[in-house]
XYZ file of N, CA and C in Angstrom:
489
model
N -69.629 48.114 53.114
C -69.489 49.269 53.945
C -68.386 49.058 54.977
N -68.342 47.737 55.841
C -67.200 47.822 56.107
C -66.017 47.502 55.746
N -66.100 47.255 54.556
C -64.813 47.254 53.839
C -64.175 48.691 53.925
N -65.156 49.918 53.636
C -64.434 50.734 53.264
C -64.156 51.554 54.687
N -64.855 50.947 55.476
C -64.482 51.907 56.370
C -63.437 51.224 56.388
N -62.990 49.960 56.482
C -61.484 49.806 56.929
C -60.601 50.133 56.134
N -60.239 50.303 54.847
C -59.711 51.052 54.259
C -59.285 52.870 54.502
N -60.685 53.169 54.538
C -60.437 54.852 55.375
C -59.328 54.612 56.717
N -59.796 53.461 57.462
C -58.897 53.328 59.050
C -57.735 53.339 58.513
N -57.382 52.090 57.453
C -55.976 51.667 56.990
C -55.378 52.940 56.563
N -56.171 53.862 55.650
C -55.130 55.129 55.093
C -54.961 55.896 55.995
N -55.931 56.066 57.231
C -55.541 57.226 57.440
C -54.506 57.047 58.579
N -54.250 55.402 59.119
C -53.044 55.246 60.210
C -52.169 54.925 59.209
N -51.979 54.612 58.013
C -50.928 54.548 57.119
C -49.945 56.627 57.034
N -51.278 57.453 56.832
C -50.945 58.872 56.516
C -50.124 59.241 58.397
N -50.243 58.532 59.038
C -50.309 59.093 60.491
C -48.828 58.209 60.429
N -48.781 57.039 60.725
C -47.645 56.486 60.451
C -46.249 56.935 59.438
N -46.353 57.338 58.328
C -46.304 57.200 57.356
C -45.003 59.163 57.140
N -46.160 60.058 57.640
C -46.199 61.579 57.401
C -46.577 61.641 55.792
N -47.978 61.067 55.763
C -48.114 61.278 53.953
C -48.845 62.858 54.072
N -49.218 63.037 55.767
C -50.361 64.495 55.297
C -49.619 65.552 54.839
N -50.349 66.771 54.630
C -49.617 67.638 53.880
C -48.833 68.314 54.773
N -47.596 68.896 54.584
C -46.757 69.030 55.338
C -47.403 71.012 55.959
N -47.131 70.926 57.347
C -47.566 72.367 57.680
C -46.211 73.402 57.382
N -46.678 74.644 56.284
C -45.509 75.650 56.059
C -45.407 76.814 57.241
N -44.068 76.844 57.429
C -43.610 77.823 58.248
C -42.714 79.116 57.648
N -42.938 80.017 58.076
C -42.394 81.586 57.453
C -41.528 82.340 58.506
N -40.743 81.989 58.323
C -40.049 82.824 59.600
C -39.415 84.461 59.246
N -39.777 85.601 59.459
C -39.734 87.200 59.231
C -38.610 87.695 60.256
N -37.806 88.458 60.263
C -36.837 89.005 61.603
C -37.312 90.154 61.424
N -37.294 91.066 62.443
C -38.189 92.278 63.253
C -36.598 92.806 63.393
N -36.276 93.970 62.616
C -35.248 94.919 63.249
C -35.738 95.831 64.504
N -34.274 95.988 65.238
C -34.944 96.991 66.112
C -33.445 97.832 65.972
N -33.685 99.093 66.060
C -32.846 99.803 66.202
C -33.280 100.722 66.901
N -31.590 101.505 67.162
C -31.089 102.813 68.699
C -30.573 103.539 68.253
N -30.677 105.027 68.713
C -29.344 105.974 68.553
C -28.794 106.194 69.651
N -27.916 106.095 70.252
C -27.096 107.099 71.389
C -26.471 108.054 71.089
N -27.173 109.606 71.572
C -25.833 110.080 70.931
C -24.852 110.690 72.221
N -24.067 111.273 71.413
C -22.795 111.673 72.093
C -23.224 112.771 73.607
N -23.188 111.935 74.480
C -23.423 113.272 75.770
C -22.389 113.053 77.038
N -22.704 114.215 77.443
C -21.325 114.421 78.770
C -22.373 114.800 79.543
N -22.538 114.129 80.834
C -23.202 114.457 82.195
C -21.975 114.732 83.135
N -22.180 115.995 84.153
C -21.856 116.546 85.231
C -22.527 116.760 86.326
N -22.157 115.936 87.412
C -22.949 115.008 89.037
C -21.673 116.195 89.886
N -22.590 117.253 90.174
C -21.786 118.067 91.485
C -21.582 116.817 92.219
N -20.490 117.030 93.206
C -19.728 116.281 94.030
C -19.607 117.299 95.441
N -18.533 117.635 95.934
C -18.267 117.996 97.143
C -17.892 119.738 96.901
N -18.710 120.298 97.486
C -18.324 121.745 97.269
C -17.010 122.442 97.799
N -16.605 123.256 97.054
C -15.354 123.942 97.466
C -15.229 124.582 98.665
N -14.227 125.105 99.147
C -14.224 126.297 100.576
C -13.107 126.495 100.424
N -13.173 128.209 100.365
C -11.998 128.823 100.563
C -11.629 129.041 101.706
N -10.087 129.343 102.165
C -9.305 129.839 102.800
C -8.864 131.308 102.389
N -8.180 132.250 103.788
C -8.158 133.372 103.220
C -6.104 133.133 103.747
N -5.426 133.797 103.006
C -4.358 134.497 102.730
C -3.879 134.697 104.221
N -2.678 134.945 105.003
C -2.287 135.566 106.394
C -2.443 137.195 105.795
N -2.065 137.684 104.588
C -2.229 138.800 104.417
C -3.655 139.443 104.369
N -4.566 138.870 104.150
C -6.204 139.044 103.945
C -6.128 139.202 102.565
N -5.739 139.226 101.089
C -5.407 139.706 99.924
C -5.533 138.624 99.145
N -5.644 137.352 99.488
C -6.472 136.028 98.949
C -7.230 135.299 99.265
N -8.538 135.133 98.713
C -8.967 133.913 99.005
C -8.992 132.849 97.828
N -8.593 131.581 98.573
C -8.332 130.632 97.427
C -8.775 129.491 98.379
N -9.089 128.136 97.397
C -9.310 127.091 98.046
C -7.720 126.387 98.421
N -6.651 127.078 97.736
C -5.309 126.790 97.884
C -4.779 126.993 98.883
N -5.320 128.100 99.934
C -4.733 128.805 100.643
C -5.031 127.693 102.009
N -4.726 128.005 103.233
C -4.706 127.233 104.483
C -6.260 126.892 104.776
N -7.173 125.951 105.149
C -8.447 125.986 105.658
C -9.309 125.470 103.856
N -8.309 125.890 102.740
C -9.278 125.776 101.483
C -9.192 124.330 100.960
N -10.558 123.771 100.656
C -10.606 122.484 99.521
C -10.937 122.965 97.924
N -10.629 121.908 97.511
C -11.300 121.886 95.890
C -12.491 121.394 95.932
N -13.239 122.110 94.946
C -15.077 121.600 94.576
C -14.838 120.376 93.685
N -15.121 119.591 93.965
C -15.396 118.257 93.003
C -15.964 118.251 92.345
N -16.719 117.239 90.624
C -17.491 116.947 89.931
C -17.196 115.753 89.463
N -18.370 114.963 89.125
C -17.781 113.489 88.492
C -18.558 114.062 87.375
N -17.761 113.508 85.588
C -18.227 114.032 84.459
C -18.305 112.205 83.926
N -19.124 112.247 82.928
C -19.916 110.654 82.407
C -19.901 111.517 80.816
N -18.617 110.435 80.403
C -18.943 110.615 79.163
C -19.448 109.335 78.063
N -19.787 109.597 76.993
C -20.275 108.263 76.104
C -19.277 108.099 74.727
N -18.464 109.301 74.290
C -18.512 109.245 73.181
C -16.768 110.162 73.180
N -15.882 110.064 72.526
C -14.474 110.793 71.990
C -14.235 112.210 72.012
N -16.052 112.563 71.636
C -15.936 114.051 71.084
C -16.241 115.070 72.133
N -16.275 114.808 73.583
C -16.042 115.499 74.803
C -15.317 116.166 74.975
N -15.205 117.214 75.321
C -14.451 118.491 75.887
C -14.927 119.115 77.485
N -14.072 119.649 78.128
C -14.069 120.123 79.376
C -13.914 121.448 79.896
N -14.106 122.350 80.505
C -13.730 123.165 80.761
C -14.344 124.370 81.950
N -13.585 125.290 82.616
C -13.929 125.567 84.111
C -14.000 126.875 83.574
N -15.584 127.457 83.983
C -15.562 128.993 83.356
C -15.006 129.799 84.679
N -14.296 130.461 84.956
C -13.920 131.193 86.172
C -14.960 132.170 86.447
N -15.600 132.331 87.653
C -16.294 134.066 87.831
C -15.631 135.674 87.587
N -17.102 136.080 87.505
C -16.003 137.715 87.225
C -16.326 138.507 88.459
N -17.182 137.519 89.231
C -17.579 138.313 90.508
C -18.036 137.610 91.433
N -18.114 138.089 92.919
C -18.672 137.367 93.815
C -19.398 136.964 93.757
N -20.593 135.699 93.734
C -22.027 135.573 93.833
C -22.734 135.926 95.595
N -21.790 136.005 96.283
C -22.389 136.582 98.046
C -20.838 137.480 97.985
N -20.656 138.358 98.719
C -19.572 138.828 99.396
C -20.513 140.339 100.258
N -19.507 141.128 100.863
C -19.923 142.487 101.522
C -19.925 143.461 99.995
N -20.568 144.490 100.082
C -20.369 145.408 99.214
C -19.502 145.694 98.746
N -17.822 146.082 99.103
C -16.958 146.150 98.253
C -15.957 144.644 97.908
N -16.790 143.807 97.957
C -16.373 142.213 97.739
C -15.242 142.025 96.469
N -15.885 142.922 95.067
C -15.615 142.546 94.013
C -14.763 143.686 93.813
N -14.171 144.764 94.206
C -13.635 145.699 93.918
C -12.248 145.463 94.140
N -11.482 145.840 93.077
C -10.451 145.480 92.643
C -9.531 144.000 92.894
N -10.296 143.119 92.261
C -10.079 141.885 92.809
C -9.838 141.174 91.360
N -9.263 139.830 90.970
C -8.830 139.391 89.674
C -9.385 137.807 90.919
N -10.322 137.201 89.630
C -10.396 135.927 89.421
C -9.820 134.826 88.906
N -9.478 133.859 89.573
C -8.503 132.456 88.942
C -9.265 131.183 89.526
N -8.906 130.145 88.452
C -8.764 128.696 88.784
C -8.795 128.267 88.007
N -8.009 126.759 88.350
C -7.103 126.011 87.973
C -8.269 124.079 88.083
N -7.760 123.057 87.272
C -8.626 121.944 87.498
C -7.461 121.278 87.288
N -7.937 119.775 87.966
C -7.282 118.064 87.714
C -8.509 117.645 87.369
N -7.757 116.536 86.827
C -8.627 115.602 86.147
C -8.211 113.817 86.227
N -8.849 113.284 87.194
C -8.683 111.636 87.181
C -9.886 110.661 87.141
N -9.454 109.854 86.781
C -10.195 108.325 86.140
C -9.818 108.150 84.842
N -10.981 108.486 83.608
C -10.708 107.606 82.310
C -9.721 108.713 81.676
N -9.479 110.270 82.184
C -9.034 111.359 81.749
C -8.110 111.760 82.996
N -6.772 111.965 82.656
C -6.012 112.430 83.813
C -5.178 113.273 83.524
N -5.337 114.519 83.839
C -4.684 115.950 83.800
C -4.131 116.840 84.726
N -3.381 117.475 85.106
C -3.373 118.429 86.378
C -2.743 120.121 85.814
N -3.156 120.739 86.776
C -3.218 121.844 86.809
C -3.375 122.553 85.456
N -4.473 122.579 85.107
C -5.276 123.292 83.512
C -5.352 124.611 84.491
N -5.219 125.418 83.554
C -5.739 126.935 83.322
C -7.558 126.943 83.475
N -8.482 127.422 84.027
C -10.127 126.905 83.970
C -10.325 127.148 82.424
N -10.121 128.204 81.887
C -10.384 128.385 80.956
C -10.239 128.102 79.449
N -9.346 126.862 79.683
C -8.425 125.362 79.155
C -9.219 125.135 78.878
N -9.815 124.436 77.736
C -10.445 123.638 76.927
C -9.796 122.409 77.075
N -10.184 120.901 77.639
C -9.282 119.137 77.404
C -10.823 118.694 76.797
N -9.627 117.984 76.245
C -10.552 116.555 75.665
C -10.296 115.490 77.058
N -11.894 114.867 76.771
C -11.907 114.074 77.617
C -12.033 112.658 76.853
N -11.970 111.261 77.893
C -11.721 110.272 77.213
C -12.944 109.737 77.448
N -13.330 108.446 76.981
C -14.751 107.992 76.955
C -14.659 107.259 78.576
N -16.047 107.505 79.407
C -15.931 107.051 80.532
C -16.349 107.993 81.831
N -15.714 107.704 83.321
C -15.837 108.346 84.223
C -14.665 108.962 84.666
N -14.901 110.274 84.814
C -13.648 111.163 85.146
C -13.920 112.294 86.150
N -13.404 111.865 87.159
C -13.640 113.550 88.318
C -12.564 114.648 88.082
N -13.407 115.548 88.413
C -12.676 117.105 87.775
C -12.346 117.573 89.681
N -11.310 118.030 89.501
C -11.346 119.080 91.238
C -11.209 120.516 90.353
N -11.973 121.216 91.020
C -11.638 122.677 90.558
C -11.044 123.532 91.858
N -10.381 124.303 91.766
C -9.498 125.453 92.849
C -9.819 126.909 91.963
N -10.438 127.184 92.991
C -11.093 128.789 92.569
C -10.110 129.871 93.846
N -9.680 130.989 93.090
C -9.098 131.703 93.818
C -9.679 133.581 93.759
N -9.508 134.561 94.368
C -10.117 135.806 94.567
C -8.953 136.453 95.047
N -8.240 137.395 94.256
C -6.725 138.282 94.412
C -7.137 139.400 94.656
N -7.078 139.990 95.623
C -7.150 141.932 95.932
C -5.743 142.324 95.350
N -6.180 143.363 94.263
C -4.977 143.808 93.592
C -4.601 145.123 94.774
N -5.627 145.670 95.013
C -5.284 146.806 96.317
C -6.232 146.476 97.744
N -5.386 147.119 98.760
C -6.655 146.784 100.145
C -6.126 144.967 100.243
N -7.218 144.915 101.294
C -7.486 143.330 101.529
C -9.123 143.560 101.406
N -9.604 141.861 101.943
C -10.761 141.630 102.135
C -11.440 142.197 103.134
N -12.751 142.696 103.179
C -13.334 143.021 104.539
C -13.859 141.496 105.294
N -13.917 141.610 106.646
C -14.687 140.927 107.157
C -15.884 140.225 106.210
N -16.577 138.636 106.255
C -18.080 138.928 105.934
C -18.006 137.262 105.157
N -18.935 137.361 104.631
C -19.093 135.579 103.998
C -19.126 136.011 102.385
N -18.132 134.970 101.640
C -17.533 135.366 100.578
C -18.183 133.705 99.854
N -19.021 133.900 98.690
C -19.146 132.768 97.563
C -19.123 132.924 96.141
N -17.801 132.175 95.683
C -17.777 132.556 93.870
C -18.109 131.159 93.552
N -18.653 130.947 92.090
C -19.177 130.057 91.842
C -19.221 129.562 90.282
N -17.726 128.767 90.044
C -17.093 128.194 88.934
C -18.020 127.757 88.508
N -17.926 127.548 87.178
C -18.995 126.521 86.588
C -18.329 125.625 85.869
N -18.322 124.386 85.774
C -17.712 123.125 85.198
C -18.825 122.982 83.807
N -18.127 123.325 82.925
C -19.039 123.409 81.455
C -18.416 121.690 81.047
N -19.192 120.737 80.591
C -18.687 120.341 79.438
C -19.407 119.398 78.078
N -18.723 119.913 77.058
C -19.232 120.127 75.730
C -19.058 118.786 75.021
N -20.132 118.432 74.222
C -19.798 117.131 73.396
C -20.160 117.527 72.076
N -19.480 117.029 70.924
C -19.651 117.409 69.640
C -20.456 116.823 68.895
């Protein structure tokens, strides 16, 4: 009997010594993970516009003396971006005859990853992949008369489109 136990001792620090046990199998599997991003254009209002009026009273523009441009920063991801400044067809505040006989304009720049100046609003640009601020200049022409007295707000809209 103790023979064999020493034998059992001997094999099994021989198997320990040795690596006679059976070897442990390993399986290694990879786990995909996948994303889509797709193509989008974000627009972050920035600094609002203010017009100035004309010495004649017969414009208001952010061009004119006293006027800034409305800012926007645009975030694009992707090539297939487009830009563009819808002009108003009317006052959103003015006095009652605000909008009467009056012609709407403006004009945009464009700097950072996209750099453009003086677009037509109604200009369609491609934009480049990245961060790009837009200035927009909104203007209000009395084709007859001037302006009355009173608080005057038009209100461009900076559209932009990704494909």
């Amino acid at each position: 009997m103790k023979r064999l136990s020493r034998i059992k001792t001997t094999a099994i620090s021989a198997t320990m010594i040795f690596g006679l046990s059976t070897p442990a199998m390993a399986v290694d599997q990879g786990i995909t993970f996948t994303g889509l991003i797709t193509e989008q254009c974000a627009v972050l209002l920035g600094v609002p516009g203010t017009l100035g009026v004309s010495p004649d009273q017969t414009i208001l523009s952010s061009e004119e003396s006293g006027g800034n441009a409305g800012t926007a920063i645009v975030t694009t991801n992707g090539l297939g971006s487009n830009i563009q400044v819808v002009v108003p067809t009317s006052f959103a505040i003015g006095p009652a005859s605000a909008d009467d006989n009056v012609t709407f304009a403006g004009d945009y720049d464009l700097s950072g990853s996209t750099i453009l100046s003086d677009i037509v609003g109604s200009t369609t640009s491609a934009l480049s992949l990245g961060v790009t601020t837009i200035s927009v200049h909104a203007s209000a022409t009395k084709t007859t008369g001037t302006f009355e007295a009173g608080t005057y707000q038009m209100v461009p809209i900076v559209r932009c489109l990704s494909s």
